[in-house]
Coordinates of C-alpha atoms and ligand atoms in Angstrom, one line a residue:
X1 CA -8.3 20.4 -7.1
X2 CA -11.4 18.9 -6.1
X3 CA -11.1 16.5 -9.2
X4 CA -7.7 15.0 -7.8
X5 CA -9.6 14.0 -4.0
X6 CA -10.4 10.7 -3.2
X7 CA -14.3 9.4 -3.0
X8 CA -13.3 6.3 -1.6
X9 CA -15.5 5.0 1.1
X10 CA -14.0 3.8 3.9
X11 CA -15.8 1.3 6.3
X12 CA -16.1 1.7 9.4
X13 CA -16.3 -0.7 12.3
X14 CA -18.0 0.3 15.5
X15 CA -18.4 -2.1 18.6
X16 CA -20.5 -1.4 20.9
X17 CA -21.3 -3.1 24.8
X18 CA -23.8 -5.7 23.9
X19 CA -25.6 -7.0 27.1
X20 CA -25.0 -7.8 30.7
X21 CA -25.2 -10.8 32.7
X22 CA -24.5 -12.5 36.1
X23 CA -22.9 -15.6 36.2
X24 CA -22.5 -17.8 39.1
X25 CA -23.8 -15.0 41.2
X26 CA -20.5 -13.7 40.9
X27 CA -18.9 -11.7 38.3
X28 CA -20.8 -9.2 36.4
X29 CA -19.8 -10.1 32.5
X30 CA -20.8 -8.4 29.1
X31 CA -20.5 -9.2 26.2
X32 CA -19.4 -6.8 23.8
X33 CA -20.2 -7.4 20.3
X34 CA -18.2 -6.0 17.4
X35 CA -20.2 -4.6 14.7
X36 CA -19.5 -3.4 10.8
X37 CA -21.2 -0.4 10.0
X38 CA -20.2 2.0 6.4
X39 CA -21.9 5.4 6.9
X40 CA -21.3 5.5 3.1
X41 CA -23.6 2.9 1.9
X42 CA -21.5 0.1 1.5
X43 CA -23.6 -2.7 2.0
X44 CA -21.1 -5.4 2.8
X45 CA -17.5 -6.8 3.3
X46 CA -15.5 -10.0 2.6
X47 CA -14.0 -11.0 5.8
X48 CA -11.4 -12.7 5.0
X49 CA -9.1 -14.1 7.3
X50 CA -9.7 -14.9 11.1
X51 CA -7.0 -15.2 13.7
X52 CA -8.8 -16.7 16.5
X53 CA -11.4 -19.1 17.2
X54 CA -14.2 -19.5 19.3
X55 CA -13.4 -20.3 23.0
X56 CA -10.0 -18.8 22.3
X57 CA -8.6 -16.3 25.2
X58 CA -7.7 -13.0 23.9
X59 CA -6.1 -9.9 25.0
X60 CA -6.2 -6.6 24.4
X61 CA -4.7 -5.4 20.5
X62 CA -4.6 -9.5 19.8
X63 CA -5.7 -9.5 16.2
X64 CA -9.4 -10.9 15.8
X65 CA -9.8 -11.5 11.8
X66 CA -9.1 -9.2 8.6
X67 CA -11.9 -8.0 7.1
X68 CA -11.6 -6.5 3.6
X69 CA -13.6 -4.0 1.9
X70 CA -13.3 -2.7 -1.7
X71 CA -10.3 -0.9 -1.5
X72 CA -9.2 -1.1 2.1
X73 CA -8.5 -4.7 4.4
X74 CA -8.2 -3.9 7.9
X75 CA -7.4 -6.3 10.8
X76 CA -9.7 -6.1 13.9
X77 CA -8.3 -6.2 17.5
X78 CA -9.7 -6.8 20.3
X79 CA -10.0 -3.6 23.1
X80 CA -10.6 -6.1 25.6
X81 CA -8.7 -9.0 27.7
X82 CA -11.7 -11.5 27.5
X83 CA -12.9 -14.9 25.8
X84 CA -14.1 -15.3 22.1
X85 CA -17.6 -16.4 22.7
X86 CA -19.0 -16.4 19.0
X87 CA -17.8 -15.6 15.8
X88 CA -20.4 -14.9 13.0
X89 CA -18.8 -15.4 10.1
X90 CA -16.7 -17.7 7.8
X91 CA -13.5 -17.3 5.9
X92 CA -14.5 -15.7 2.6
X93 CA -18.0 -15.1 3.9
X94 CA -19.2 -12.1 3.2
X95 CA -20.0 -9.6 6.5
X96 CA -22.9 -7.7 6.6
X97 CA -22.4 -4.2 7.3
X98 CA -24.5 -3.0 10.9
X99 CA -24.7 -7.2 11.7
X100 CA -22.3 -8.2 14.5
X101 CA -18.8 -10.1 14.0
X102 CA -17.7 -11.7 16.9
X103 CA -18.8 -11.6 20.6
X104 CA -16.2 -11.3 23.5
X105 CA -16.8 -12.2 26.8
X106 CA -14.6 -10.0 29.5
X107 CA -14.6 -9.2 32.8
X108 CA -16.8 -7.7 34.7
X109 CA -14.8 -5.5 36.2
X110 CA -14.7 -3.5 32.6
X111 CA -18.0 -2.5 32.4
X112 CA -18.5 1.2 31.8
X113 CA -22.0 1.0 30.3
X114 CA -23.1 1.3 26.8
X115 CA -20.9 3.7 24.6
X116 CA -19.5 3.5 20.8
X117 CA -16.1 3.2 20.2
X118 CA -14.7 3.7 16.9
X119 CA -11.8 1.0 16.2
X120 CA -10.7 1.5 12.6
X121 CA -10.7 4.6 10.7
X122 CA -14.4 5.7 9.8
X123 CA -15.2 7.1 6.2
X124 CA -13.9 10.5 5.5
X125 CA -15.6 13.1 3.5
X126 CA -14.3 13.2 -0.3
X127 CA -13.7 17.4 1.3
X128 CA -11.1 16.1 4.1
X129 CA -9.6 14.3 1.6
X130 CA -9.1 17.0 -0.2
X131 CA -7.3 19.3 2.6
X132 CA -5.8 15.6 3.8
X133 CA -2.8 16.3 5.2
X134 CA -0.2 14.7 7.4
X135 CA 0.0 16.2 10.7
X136 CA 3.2 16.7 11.4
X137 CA 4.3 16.8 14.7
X138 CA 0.8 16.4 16.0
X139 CA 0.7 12.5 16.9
X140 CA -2.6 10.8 18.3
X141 CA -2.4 7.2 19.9
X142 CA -4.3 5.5 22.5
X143 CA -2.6 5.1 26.2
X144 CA -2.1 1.4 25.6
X145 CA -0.5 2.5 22.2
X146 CA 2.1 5.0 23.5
X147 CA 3.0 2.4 26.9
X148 CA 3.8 -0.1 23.6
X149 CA 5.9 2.6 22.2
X150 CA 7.5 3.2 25.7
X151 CA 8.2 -0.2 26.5
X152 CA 10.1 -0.6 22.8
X153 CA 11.8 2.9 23.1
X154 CA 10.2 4.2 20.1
X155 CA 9.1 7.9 19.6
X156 CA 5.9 8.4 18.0
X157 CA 7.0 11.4 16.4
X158 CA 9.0 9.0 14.1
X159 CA 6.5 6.9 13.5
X160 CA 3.3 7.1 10.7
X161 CA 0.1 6.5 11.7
X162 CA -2.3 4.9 9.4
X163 CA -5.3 5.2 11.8
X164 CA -8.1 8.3 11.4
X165 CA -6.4 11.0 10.9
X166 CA -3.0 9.9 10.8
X167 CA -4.0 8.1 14.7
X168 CA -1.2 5.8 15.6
X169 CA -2.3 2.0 15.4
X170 CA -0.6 -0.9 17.2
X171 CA 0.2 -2.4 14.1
X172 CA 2.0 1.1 13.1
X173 CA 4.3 0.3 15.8
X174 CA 4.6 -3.3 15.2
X175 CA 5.5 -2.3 12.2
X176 CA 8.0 0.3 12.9
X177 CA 9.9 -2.4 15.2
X178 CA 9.5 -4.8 12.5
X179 CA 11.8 -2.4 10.3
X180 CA 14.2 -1.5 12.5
X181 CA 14.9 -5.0 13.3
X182 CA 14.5 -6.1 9.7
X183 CA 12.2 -8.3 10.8
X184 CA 10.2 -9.0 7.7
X185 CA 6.5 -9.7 7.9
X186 CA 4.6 -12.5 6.8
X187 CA 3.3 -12.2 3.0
X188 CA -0.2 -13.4 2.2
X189 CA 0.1 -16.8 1.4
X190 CA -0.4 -17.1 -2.2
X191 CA 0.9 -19.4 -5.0
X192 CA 1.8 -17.2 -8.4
X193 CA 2.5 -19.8 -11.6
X194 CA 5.5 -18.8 -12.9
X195 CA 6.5 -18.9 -16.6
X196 CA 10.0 -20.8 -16.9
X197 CA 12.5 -18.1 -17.3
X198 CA 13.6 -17.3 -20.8
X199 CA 16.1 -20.0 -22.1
X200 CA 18.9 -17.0 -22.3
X201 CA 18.7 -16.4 -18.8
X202 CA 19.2 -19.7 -17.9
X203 CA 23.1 -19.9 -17.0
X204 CA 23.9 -22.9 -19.4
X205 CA 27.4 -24.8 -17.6
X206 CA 30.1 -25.8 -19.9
X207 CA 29.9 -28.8 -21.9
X208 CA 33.1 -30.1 -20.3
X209 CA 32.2 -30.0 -17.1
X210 CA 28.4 -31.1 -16.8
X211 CA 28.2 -31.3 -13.2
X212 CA 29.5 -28.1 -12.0
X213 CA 27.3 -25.8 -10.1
X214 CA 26.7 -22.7 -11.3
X215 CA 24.8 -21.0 -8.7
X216 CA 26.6 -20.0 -5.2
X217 CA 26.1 -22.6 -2.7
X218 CA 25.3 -19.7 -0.4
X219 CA 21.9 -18.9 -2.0
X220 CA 19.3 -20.6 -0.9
X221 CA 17.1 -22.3 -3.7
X222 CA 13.2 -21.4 -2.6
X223 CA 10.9 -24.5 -2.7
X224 CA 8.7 -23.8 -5.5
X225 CA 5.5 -26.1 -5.2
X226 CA 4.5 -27.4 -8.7
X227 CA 1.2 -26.3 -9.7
X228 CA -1.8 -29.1 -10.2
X229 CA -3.6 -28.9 -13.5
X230 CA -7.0 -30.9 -13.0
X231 CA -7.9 -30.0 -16.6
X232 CA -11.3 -28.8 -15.1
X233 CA -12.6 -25.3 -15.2
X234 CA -14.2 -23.6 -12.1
X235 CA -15.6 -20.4 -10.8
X236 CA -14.0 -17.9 -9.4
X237 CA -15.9 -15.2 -7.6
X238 CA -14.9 -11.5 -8.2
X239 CA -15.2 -10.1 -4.9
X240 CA -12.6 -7.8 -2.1
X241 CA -9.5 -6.1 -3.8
X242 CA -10.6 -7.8 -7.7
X243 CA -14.6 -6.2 -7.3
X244 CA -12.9 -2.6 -7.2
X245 CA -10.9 -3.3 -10.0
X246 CA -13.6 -3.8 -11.6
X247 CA -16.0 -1.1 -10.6
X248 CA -13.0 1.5 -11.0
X249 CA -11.9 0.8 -14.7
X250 CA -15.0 0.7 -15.6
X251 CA -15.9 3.8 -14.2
X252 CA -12.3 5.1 -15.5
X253 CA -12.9 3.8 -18.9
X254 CA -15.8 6.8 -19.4
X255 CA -12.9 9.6 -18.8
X256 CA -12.1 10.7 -22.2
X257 CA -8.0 10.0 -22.1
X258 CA -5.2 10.9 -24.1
X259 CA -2.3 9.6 -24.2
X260 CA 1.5 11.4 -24.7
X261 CA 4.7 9.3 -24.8
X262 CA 8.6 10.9 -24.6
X263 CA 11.9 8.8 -23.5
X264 CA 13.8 10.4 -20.9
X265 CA 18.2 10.4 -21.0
X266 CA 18.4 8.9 -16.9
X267 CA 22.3 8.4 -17.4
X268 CA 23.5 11.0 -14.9
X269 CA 20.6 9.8 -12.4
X270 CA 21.8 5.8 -12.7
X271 CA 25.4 7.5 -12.3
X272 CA 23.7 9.9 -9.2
X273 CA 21.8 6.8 -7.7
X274 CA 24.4 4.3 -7.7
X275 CA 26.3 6.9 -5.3
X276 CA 23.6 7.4 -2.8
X277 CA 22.2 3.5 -2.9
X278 CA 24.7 2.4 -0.9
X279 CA 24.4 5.4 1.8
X280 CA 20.9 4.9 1.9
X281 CA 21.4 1.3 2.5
X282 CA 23.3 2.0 5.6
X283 CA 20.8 4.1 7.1
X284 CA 19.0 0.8 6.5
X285 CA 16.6 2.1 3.6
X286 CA 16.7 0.4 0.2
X287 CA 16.9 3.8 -2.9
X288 CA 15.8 2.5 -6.5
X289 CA 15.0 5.0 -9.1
X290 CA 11.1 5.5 -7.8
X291 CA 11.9 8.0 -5.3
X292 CA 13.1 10.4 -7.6
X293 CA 10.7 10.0 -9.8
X294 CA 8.2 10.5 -7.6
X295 CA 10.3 13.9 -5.9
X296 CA 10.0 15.2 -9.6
X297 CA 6.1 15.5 -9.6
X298 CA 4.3 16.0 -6.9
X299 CA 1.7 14.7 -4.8
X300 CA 1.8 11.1 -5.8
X301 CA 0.4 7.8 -6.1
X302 CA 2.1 4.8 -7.2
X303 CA 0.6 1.6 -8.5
X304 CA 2.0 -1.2 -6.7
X305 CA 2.2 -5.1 -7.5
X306 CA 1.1 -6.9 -4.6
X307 CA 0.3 -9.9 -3.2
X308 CA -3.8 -9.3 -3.4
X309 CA -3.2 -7.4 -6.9
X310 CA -3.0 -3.8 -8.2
X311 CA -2.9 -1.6 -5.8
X312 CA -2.4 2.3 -5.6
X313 CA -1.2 3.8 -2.3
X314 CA 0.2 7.3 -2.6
X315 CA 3.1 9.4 -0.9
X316 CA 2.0 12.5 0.4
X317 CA 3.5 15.8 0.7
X318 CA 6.2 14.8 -1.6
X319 CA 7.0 18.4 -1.9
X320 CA 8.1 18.5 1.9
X321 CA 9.9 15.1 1.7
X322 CA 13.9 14.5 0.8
X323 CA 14.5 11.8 -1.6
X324 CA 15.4 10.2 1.2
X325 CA 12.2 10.5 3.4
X326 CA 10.1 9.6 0.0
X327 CA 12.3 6.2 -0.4
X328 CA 11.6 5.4 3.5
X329 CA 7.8 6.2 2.7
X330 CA 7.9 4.1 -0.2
X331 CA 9.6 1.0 1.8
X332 CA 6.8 1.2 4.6
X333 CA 4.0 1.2 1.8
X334 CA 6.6 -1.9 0.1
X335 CA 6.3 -3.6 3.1
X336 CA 2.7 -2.8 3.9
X337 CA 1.3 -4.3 0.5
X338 CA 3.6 -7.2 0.5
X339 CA 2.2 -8.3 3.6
X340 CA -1.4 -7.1 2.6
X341 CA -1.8 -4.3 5.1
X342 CA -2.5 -1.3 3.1
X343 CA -4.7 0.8 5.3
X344 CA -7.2 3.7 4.2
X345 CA -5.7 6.4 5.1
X346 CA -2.2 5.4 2.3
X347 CA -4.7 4.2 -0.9
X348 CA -6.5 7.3 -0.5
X349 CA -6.1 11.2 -1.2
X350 CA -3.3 10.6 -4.2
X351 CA -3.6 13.0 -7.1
X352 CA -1.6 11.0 -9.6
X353 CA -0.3 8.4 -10.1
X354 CA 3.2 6.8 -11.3
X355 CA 2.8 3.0 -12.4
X356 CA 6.6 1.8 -13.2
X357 CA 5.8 -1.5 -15.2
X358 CA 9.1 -1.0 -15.9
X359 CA 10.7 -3.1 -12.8
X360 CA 8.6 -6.1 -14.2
X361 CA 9.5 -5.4 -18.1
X362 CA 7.9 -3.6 -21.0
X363 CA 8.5 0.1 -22.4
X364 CA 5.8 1.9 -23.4
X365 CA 1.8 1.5 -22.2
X366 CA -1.4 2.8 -22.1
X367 CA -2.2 3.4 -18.7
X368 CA -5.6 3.7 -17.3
X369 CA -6.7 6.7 -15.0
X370 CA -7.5 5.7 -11.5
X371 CA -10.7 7.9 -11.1
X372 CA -11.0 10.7 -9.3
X373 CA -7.2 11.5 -10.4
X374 CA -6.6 13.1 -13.5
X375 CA -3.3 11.3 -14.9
X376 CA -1.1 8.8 -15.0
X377 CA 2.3 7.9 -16.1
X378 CA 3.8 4.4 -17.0
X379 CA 7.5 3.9 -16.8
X380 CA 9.4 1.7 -18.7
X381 CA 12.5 -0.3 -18.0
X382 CA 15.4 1.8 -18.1
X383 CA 17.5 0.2 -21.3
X384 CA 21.2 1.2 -22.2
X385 CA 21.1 2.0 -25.5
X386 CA 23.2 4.2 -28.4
X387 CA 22.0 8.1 -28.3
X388 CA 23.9 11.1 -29.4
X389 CA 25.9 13.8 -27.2
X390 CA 26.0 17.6 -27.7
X391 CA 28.8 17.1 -29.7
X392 CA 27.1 14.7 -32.3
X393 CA 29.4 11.3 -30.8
X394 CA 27.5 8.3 -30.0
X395 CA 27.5 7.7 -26.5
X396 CA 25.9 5.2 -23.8
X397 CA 22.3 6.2 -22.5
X398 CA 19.9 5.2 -20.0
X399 CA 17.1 5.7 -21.5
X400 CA 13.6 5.0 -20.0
X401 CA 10.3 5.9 -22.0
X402 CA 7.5 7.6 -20.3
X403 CA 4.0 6.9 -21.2
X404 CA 1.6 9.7 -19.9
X405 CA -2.8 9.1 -20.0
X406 CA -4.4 12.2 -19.2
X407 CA -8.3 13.3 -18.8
X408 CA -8.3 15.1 -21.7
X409 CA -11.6 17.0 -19.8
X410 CA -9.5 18.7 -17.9
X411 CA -6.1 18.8 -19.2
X412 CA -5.1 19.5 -22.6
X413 CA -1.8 18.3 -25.0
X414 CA 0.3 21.1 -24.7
X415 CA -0.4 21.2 -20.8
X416 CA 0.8 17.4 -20.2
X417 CA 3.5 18.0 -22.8
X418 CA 4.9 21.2 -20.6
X419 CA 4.8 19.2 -17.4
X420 CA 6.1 15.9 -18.7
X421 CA 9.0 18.3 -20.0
X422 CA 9.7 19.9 -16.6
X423 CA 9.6 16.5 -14.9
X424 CA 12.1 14.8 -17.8
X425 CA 14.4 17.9 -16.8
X426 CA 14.8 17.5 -13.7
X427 CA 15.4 13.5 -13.8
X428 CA 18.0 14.4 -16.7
X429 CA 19.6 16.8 -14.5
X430 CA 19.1 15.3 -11.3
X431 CA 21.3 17.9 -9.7
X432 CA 19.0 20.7 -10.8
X433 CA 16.3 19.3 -8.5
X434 CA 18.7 19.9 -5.4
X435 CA 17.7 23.5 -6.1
X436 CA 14.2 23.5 -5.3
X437 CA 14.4 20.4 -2.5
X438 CA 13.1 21.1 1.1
Ligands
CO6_501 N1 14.0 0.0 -15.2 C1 15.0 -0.7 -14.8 N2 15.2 -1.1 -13.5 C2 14.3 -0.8 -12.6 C3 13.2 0.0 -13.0 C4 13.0 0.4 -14.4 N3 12.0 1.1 -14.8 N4 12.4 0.2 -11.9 C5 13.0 -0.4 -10.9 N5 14.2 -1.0 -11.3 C6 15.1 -1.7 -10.5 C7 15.3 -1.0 -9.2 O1 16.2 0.0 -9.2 C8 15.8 -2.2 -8.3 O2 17.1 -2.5 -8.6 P1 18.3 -2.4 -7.5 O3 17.9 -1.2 -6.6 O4 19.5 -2.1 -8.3 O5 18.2 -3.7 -6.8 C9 15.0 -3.4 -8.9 O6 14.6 -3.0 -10.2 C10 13.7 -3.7 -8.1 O7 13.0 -2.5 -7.8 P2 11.7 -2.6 -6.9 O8 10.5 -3.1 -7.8 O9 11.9 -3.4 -5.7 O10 11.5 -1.1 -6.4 P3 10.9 0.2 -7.1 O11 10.9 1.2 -6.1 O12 11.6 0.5 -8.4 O13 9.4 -0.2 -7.5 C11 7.1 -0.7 -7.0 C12 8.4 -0.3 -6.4 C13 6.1 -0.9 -5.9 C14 6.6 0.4 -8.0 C15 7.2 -2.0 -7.8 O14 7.7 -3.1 -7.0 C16 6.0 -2.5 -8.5 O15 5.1 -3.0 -7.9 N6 6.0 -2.4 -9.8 C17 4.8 -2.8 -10.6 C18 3.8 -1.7 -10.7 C19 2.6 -2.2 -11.6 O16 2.1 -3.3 -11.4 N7 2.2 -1.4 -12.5 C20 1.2 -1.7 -13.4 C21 -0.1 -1.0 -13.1 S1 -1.3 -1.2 -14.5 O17 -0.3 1.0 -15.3 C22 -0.7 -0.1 -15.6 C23 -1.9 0.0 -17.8 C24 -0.7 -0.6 -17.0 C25 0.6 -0.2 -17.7

């Protein structure tokens, strides 16, 4: 088991009081500084974003700037009602870990004397990962946390903390509110060049009537800015998000794999879905197909297309979550990446991962192995296509094919091939996996 634990390294950031001063005779004032600090050796961080300049008033949980590290970007907030006095970096600078970030000037009335107060989750051992758990009913929040969860009638039992040891965060609650009002948050800004869709899919109008519309009026047609080609090549530095990726597949590319493809029947589960989307849907959760393929393993990761790249947050506990619960998990982490908030504590501790290139296109692949797991399947898209019955008719199928990568150090053929079996039975007979649900 120790093979499917996480090693990430976490950063951590620490501020700590800085000095004291007396100003106009008056008020004592300190300025506290934030620092960076990795007790894992990382060396330093891209900061990447900052919400607030200096002279700006702030107050407490106001979001100071996003700092990203390899695998993890986390937003700092301030503790404090105070002023921004200095900040000490640059978008897309690089922040040195155990330099200071930003100074804030507060009252004096605050001062409680030198102490260190952790603010974001600090690196975990690769051994908690490996008894990580959530904790249940447990739930750990800060006073100014739970009078936010008050004030917004919210029970922080219902809610999941993505803070050190599952601790609730302020943007966990933000968050929550944000879903149960719909409210959608903001994406990173980024501009994707798109190819123009294929000519088929292009409704064509009729030749009699040229000028009819085709599309709704109803649907709104996005603004899509055109790209600028200066016919010059430039640089690009690898660095955040991109620098893991790079680090990680090289590192994954010494594991020996294997590979071991199958297609799976999914007709009676695109028969069983289409029942429950719509239930689901009024409980305000969207159900596509990933939930149950990731209740028919176990412990799971899922590589996810998002706005800063690749990404790999993981479900935990699938094994004590309803379909249901999964598909509400896998919305928060949907919603999380799309608006590039993916914290520590959800891109770390998976054991394997799922990767379905198959809502993009494609059917089979050769996945890579995210290091320290010890598998992988890609999942194509799900094609209707002519396969025969038990009684030798041709009939209509759903088939989706399943492309499995395995460290072949630790897991042999015959091993993947028994489990990829299980897992295509119970997604072929959806109704068996009722049986062992909790
Ligand atoms: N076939 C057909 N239709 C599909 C499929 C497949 N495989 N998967 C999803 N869908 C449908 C899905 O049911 C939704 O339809 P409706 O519910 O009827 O509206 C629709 O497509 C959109 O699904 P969505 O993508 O929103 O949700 P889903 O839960 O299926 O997937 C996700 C979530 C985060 C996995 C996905 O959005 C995503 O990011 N996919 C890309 C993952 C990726 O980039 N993998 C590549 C990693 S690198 O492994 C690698 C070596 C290579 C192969």
């Amino acid at each position: 088991h120790r093979h499917c634990c996480s090693k990430l390294q976490a950063a951590c950031f620490v501020s700590q009081p800085h000095s004291y001063s007396l100003i106009n005779g008056k008020f004592h004032l300190f300025f506290d500084t934030y620092k960076i600090s990795s007790s894992r050796g990382r060396h330093h961080l891209s900061f990447i974003t900052r919400y607030v300049k200096e002279g700006d008033k702030v107050s407490q949980f106001d979001s100071i700037c996003e700092v990203q590290s390899d695998k993890a970007s986390v937003t700092i907030t301030s503790r404090y009602d105070g002023v921004i006095r200095k900040l000490y970096y640059d978008v897309d600078s690089i922040a040195l870990v155990g330099k200071p970030l930003v100074d804030i000037e507060t009252d004096g009335g605050q001062v409680k004397g030198p102490q260190e107060d952790v603010v974001e989750t600090p690196a975990v051992s690769q051994e908690e990962h490996t008894h990580q758990e959530i904790k249940g009913l447990k739930t750990q929040a800060t006073p100014a946390v739970r009078r936010l969860a008050m004030e917004n009638n919210i029970k922080l039992s219902e809610v999941v903390g993505t803070g050190k040891d599952g601790r609730i965060l302020k943007e966990d609650i933000l968050n929550f509110i944000a879903r149960q009002t719909g409210a959608i948050l903001p994406p990173a800004p980024f501009q994707e060049i798109r190819p123009p869709p294929p000519a088929a899919a292009v409704p064509s109008a009729p030749a009699a009537k040229p000028k009819e519309k085709m599309t709704p009026p109803s649907v709104p047609t996005p603004a899509i800015p055109k790209p600028v080609f200066t016919g010059k090549d430039h640089t690009e530095p690898i660095k955040g998000f991109q620098k893991a990726m790079v680090k990680t597949m090289s590192a994954a590319l010494k594991i020996p794999h294997f590979g071991y493809k199958d297609e799976v029947d999914l007709s009676q589960l695109v028969r069983l879905r289409s029942e429950l989307k719509g239930l689901a849907e009024s409980r305000g959760v969207k159900l596509s197909y990933m939930p149950f393929f990731i209740k028919a393993a176990h412990n799971i990761g899922l590589a996810m297309d998002t706005s800063q790249g690749l990404l790999v947050p993981n479900v935990k506990n699938v094994q004590m979550l309803s379909v249901f619960e999964i598909a509400v998990e896998l919305n928060r982490l949907q919603t999380l990446g799309a608006a590039g908030q993916l914290g520590t504590a959800d891109l770390t501790g998976g054991t394997f991962t799922v990767s379905n290139i198959g809502s993009i296109g494609g059917t089979y692949a050769k996945p890579v192995i995210l290091p320290p797991e010890v598998a992988i399947g890609a999942l194509g898209k799900i094609q209707v296509l002519p396969r025969f019955n038990h009684k030798g008719e041709v009939v209509k199928a759903h088939i989706m094919n399943v492309s499995w990568s395995a460290d072949h150090r630790i897991i042999d053929g015959a091993t993947m091939c028994r489990f990829s079996n299980l897992w295509r039975s119970y997604l072929e007979n959806p109704a068996s996996m009722v049986l062992d649900l909790k």
